[in-house]
mmCIF file of C-alpha atoms in Angstrom:
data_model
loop_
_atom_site.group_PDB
_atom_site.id
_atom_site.type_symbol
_atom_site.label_atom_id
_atom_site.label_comp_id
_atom_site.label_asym_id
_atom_site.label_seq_id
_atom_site.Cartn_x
_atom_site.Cartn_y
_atom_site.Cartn_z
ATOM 1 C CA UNK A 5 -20.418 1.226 -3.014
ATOM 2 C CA UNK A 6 -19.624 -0.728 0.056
ATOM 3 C CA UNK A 7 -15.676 -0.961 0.867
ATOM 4 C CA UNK A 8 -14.330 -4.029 2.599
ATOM 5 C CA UNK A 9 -12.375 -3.254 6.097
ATOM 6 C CA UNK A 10 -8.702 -3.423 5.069
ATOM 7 C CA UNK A 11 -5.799 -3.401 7.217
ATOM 8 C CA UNK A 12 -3.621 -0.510 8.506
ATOM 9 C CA UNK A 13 -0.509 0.629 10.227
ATOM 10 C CA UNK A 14 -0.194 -1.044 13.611
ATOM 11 C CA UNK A 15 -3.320 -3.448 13.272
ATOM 12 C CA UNK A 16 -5.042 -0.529 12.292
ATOM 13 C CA UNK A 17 -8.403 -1.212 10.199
ATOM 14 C CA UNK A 18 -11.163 1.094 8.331
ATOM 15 C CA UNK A 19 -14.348 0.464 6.892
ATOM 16 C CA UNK A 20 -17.261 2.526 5.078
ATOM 17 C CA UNK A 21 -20.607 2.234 3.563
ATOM 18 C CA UNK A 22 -23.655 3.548 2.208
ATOM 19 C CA UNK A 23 -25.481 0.431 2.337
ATOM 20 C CA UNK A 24 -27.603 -0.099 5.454
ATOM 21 C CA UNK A 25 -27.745 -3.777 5.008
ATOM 22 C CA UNK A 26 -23.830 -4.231 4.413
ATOM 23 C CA UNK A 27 -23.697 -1.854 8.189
ATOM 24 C CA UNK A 28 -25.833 -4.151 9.626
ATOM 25 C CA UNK A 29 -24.220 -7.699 8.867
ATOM 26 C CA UNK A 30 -20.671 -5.755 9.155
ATOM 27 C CA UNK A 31 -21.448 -4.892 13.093
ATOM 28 C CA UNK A 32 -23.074 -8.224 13.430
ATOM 29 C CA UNK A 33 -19.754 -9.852 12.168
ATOM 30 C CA UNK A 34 -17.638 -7.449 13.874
ATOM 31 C CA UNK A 35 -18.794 -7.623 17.361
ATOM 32 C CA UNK A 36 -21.657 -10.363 17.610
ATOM 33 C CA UNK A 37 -24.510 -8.200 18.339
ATOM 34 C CA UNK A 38 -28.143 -8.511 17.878
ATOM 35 C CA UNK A 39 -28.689 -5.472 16.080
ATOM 36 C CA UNK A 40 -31.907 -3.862 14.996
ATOM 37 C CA UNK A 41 -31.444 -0.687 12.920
ATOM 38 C CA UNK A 42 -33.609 1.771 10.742
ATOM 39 C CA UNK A 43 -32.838 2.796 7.094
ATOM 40 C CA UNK A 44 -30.743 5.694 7.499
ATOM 41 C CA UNK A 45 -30.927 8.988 4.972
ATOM 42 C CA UNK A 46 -30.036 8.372 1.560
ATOM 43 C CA UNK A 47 -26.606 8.557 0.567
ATOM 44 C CA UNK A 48 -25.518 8.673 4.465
ATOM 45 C CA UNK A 49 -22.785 6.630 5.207
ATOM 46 C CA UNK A 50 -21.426 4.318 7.669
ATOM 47 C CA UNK A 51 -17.831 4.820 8.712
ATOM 48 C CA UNK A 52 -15.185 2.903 11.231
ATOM 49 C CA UNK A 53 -11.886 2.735 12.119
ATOM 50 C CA UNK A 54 -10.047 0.985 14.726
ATOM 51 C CA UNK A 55 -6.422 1.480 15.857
ATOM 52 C CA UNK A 56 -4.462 -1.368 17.852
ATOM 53 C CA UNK A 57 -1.037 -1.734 19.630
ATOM 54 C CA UNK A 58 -0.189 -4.330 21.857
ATOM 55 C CA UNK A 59 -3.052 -4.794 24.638
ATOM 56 C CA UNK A 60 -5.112 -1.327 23.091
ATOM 57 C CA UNK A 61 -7.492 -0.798 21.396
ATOM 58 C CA UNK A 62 -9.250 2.837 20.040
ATOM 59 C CA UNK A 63 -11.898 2.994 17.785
ATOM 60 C CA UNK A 64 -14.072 5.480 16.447
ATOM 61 C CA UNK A 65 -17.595 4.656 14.534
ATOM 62 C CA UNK A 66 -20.215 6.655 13.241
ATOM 63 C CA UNK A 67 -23.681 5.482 11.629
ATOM 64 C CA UNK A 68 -26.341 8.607 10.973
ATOM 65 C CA UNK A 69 -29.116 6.099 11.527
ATOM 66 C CA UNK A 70 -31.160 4.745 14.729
ATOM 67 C CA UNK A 71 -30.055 1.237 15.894
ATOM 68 C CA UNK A 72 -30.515 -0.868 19.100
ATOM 69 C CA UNK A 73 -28.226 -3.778 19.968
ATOM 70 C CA UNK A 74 -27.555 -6.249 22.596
ATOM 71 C CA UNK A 75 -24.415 -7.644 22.930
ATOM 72 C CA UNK A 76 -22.605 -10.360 25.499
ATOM 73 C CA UNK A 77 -20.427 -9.432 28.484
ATOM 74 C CA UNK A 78 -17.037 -7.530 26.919
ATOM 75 C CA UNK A 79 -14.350 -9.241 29.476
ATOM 76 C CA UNK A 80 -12.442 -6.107 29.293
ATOM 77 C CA UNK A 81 -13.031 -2.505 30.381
ATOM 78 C CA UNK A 82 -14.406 0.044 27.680
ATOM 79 C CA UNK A 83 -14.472 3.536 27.504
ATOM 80 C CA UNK A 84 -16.629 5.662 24.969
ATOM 81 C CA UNK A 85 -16.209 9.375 24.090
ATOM 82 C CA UNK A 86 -19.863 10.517 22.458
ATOM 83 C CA UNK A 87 -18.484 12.805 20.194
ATOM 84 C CA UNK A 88 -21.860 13.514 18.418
ATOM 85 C CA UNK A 89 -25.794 12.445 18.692
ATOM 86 C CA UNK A 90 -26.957 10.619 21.729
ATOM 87 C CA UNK A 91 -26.743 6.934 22.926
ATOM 88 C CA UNK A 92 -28.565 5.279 25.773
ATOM 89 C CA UNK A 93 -26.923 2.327 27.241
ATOM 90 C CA UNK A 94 -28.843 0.021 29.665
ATOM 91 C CA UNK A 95 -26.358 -2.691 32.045
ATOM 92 C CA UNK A 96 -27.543 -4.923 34.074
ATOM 93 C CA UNK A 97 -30.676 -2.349 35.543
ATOM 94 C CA UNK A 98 -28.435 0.664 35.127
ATOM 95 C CA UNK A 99 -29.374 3.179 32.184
ATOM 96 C CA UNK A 100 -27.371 5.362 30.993
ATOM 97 C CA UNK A 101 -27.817 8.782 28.690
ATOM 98 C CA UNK A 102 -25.180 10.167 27.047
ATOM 99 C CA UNK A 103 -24.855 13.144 24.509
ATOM 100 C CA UNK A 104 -22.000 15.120 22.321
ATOM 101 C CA UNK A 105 -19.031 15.315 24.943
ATOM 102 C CA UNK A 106 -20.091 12.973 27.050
ATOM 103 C CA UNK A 107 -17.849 9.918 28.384
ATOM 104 C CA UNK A 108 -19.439 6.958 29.739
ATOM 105 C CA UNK A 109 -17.990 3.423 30.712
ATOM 106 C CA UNK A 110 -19.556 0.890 28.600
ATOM 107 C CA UNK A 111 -20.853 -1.831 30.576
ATOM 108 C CA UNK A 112 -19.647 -3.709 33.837
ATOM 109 C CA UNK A 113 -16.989 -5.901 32.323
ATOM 110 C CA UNK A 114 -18.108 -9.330 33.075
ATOM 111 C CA UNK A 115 -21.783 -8.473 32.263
ATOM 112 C CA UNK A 116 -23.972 -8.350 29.105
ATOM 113 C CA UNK A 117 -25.376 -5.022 28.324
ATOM 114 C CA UNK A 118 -27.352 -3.500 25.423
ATOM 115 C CA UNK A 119 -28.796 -0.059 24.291
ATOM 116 C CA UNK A 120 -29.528 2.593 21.324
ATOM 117 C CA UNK A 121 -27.633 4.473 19.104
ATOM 118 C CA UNK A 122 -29.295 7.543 17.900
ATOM 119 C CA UNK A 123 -27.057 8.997 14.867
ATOM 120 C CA UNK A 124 -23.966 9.358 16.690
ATOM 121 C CA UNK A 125 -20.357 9.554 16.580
ATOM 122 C CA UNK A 126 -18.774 7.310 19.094
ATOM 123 C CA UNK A 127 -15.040 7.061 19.879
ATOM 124 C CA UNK A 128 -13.875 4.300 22.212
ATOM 125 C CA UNK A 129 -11.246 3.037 23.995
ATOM 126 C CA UNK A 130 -10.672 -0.641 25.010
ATOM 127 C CA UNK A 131 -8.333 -2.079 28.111
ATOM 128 C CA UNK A 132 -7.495 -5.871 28.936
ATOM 129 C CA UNK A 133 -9.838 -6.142 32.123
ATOM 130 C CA UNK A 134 -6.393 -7.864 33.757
ATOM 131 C CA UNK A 135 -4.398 -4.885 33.078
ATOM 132 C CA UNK A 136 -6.507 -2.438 35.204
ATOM 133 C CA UNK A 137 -6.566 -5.083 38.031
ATOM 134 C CA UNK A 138 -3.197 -5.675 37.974
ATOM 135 C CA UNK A 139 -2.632 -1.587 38.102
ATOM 136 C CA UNK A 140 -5.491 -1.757 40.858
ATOM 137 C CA UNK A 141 -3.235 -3.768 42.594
ATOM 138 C CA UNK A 142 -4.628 -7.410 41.640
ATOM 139 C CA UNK A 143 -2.193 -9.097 39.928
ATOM 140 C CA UNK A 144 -3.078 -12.094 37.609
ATOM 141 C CA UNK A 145 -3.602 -15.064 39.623
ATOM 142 C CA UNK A 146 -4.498 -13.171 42.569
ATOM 143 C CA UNK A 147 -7.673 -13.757 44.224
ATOM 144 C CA UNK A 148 -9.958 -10.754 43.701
ATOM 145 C CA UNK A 149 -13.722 -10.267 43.264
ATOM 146 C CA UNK A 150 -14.274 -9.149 39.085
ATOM 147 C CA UNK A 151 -13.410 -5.405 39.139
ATOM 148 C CA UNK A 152 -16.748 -3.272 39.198
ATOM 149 C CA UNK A 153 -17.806 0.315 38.231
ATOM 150 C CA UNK A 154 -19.711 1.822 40.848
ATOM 151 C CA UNK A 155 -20.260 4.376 38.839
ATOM 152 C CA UNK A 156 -20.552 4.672 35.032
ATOM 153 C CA UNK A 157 -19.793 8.526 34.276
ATOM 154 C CA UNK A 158 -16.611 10.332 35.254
ATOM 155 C CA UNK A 159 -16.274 11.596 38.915
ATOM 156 C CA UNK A 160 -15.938 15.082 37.508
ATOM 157 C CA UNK A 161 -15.988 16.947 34.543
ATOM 158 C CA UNK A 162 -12.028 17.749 35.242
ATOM 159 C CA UNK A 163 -11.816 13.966 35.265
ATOM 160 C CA UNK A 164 -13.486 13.450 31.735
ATOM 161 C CA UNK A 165 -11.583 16.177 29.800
ATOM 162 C CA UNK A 166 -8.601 14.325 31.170
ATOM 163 C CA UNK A 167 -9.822 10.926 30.036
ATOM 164 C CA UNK A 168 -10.358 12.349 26.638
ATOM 165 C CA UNK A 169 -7.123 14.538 26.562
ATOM 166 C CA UNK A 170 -4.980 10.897 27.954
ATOM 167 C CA UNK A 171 -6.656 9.145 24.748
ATOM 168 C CA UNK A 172 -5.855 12.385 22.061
ATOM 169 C CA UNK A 173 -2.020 11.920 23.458
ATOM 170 C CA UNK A 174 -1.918 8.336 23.266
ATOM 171 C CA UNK A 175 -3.695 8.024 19.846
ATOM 172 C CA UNK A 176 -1.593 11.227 18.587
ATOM 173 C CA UNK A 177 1.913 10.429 19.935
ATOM 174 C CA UNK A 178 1.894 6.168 20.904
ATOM 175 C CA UNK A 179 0.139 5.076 18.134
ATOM 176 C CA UNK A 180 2.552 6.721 15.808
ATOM 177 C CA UNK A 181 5.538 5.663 17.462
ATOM 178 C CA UNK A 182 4.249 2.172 17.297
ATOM 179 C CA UNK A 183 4.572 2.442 13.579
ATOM 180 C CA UNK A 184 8.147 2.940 14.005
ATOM 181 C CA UNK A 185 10.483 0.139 13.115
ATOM 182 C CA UNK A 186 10.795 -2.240 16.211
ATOM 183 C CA UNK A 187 7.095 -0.455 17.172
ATOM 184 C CA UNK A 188 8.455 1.085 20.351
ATOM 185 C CA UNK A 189 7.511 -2.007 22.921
ATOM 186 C CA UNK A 190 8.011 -0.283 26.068
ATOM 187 C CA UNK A 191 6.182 2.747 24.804
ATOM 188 C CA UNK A 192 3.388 0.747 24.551
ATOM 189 C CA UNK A 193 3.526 -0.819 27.180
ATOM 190 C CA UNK A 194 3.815 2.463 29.581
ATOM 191 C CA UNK A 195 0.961 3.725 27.519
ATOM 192 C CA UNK A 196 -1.428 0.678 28.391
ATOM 193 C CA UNK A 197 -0.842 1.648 32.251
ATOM 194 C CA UNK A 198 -1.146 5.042 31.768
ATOM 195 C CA UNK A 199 -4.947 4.380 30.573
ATOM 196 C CA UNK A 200 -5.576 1.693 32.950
ATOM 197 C CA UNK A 201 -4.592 4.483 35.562
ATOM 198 C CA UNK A 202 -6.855 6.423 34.194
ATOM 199 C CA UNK A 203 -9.660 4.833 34.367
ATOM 200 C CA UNK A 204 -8.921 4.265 38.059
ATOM 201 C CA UNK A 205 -8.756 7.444 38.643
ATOM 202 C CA UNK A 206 -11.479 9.105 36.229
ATOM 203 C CA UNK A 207 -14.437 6.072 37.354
ATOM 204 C CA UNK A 208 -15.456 4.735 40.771
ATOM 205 C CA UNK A 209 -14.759 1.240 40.802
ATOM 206 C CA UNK A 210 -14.300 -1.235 44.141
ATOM 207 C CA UNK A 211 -10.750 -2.739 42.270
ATOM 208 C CA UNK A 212 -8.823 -0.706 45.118
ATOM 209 C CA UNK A 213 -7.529 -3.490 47.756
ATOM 210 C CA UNK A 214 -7.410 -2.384 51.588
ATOM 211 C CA UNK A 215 -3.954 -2.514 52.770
ATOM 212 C CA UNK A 216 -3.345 -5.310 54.923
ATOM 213 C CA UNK A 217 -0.783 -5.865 57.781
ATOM 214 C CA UNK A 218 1.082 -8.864 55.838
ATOM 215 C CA UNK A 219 1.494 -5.753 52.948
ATOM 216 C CA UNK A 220 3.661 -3.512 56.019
ATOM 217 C CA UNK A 221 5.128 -7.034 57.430
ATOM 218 C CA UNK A 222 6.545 -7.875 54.165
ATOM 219 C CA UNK A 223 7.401 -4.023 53.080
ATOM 220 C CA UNK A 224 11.266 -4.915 54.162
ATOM 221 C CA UNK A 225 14.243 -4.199 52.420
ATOM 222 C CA UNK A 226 15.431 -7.585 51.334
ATOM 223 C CA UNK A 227 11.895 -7.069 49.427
ATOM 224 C CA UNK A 228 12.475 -3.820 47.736
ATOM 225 C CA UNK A 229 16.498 -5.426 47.682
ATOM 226 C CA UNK A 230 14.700 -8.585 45.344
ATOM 227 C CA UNK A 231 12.679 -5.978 43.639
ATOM 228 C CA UNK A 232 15.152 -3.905 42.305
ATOM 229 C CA UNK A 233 17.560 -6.941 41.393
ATOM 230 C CA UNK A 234 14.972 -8.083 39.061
ATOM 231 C CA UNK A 235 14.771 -4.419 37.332
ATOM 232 C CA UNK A 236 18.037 -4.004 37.063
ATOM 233 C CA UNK A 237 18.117 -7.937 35.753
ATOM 234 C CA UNK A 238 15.945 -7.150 32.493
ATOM 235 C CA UNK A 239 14.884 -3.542 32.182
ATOM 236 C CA UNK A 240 14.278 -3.450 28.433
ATOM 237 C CA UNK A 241 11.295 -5.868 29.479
ATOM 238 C CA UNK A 242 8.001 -4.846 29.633
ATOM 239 C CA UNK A 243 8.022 -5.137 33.420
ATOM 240 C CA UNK A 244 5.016 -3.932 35.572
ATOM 241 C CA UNK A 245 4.508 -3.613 39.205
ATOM 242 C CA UNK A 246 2.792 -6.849 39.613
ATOM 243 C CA UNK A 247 6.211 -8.689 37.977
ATOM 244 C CA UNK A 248 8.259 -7.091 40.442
ATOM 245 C CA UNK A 249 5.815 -8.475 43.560
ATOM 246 C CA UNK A 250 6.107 -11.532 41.866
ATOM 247 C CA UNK A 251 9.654 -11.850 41.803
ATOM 248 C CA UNK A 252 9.896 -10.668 45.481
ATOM 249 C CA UNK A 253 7.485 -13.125 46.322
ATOM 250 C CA UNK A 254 4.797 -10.407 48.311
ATOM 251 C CA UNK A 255 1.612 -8.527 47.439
ATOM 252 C CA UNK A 256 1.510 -5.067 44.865
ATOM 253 C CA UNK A 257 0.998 -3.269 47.963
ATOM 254 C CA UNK A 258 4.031 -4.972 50.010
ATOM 255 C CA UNK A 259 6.340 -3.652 47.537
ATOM 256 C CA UNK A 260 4.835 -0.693 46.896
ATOM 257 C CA UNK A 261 5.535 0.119 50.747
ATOM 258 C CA UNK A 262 8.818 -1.547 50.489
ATOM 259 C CA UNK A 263 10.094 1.345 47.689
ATOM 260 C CA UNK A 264 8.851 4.435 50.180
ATOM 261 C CA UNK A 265 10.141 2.896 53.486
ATOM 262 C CA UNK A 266 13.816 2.098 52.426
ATOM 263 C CA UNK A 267 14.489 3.956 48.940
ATOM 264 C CA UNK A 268 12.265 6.597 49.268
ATOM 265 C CA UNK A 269 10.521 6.470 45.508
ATOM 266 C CA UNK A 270 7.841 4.124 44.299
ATOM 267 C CA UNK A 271 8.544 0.654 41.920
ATOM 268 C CA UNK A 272 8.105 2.230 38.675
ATOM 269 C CA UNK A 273 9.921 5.854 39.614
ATOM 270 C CA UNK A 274 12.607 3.054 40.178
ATOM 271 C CA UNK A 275 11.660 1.759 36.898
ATOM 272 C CA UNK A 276 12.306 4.559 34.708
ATOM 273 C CA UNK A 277 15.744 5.987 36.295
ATOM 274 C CA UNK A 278 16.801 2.611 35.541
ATOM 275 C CA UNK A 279 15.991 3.075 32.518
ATOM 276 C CA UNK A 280 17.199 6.422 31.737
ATOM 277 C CA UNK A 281 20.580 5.295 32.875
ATOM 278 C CA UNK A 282 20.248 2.623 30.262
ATOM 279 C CA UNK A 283 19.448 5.397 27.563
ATOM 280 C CA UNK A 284 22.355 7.428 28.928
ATOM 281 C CA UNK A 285 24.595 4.912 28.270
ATOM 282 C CA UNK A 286 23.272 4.252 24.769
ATOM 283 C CA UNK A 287 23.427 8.260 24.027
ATOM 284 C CA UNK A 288 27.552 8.034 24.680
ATOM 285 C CA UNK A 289 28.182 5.005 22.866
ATOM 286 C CA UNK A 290 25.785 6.021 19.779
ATOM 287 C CA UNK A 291 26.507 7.390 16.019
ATOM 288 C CA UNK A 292 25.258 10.810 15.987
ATOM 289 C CA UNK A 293 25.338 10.699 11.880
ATOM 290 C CA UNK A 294 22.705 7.676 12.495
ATOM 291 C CA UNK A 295 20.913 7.499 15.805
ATOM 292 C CA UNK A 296 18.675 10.015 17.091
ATOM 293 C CA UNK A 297 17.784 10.731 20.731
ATOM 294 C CA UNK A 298 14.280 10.584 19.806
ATOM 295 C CA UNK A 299 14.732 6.679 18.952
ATOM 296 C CA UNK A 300 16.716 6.089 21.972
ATOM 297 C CA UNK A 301 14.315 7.388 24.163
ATOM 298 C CA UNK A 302 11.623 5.469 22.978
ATOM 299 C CA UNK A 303 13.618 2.594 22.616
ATOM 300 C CA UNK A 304 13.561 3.160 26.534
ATOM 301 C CA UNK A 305 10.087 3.732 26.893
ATOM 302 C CA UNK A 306 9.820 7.539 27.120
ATOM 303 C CA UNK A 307 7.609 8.643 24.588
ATOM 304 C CA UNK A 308 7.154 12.444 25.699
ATOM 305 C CA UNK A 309 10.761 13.987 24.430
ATOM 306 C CA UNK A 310 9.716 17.105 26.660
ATOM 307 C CA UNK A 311 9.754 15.445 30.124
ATOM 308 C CA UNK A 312 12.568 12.585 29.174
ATOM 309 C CA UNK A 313 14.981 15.644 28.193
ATOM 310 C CA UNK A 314 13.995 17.652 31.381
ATOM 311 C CA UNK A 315 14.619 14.540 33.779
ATOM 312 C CA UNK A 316 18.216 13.628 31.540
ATOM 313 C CA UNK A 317 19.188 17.067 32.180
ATOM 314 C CA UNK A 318 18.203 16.724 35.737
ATOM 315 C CA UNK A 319 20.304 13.594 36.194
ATOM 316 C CA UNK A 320 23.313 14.561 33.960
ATOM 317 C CA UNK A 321 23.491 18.125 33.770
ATOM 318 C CA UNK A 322 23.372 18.364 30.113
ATOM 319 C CA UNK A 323 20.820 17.756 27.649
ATOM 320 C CA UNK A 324 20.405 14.502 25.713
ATOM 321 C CA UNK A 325 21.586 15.929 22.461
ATOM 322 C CA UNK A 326 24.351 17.239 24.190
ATOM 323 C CA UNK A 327 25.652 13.667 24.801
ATOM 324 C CA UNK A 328 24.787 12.352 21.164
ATOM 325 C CA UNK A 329 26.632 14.919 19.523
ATOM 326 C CA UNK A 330 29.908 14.005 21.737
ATOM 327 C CA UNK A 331 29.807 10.325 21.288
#
């Protein structure tokens, strides 16, 4: 019997079927494809689930059946892990072949694209098309040509074990913290960049600007000075690096330079002492018979207890539990 999607923790949503033609109009509704598929094995079944918080998006669907689709441009940026079977995915002129293990960038984001599905497991991994321009160093509103992959696989196989070891984390460790009460904003939020960044770093794309010589002109410190006043103005915001070239009224790249030239540390190192200073400060004035350091942290945006209790000890000689127990 077919099962109707349903919702889940943190926009989360599952669906499964053993009905081919339920699959079919499901996708069709679910993504507006054109969709041609073949009756799959008796019994087999369709399954889908899709995880969301704030700007992400993971999914992971599996249909033990043929299918081809076609499907208009995404707007966004799209990762897919083949976990099992084999999909070929045609862009623009560009064909693609993937099998198990393989990870493979969907489709140019502003294109339409289209392909086959041959009984496989797919996990994948969507990204607001802004968000990895903005960490490219195009901010919203900035003129910039549409970013474009240059490439569809990985640059290396290091580079796609550490796309798919970026979305484990994220789907293991974010996504549950988004469940939380309050759902962990800033977490969120970090964790967005962090797979924008990696994509940057895993594909060849042309989204990288040149530097320019306004960017060194305008790397002064009354910038990085207007910078950090606007950090220190709001830092429980979900504040990236092109809000912080906004406010000081330059380029990405301007302030960027501005942080190494005069404080010797980049905008969002900045970022997240700020930050930790802010969790300090919560730490000594918490109830250790009610507040955890766990929930401060995240509260601040660092989601990997490990590395935020190495860099508290770092900055205040003790550890973080340390403090909670002698508020």
């Amino acid at each position: 019997m077919p099962h109707q999607p349903h919702a889940g923790p943190s926009g989360g949503q599952s669906f499964r079927t053993t009905e081919v033609d339920v699959a079919r109009d499901w996708l069709k509704a679910a993504y507006g494809t054109s969709l041609r598929m073949r009756t799959p094995a008796p019994h087999s079944a369709f399954r889908y689930s899709r995880a969301t918080a704030g700007p992400l998006s993971l999914s992971t669907l599996a249909l033990p059946t043929e299918y081809s689709y076609a499907t208009d441009p995404l707007g966004a940026v799209a990762i897919t892990h083949v976990v099992g079977g084999r999909m070929i995915r045609e862009c623009k002129g560009d064909v693609a072949e993937a099998g198990p293990g393989d990870v493979l960038a969907i489709s140019q984001p502003q294109l339409p694209y289209g392909g086959r599905v041959f009984s496989a497991e797919l996990r994948a991994v969507t990204v607001p098309l802004a968000l990895v321009q903005e960490v490219a160093g195009h901010p919203e509103g900035q003129k910039a040509r549409p970013l474009r992959f240059t490439r569809f696989t990985p640059v290396s196989p290091a580079m796609a074990d550490q796309w798919k070891k970026t979305v484990d984390y994220v789907e293991q460790s974010v996504l549950a913290l988004a469940r939380m009460p309050g759902g962990a904003p800033l977490v969120v939020d970090a964790a967005a960049r962090l797979l924008a960044a990696t994509v940057l770093a895993a594909f060849d794309t042309d989204a990288r600007p040149e530097p320019v010589l306004a960017d060194t002109r305008d790397a002064t410190s009354e910038t990085a000075r207007r910078a950090v006043a606007f950090i220190e103005s709001q830092p429980a915001a979900e504040i990236g690096l092109a809000d912080m070239a906004a406010a000081a009224g330059v380029t990405p790249r301007a302030v960027q330079y501005a942080f190494r030239r005069h404080l010797g540390t980049t905008p969002m190192a900045y970022l997240r002492r700020v930050r930790l200073a802010e969790a300090h400060d919560e730490l000594v004035a918490a109830d250790p018979a009610r507040d955890t350091v766990t929930a401060i942290a995240s509260r601040w945006g660092f989601h990997h207890q490990g590395r935020f209790a190495a860099a508290y000890r770092e900055a205040y000689g003790v550890p973080p539990l340390r403090t909670l127990a002698g508020s």
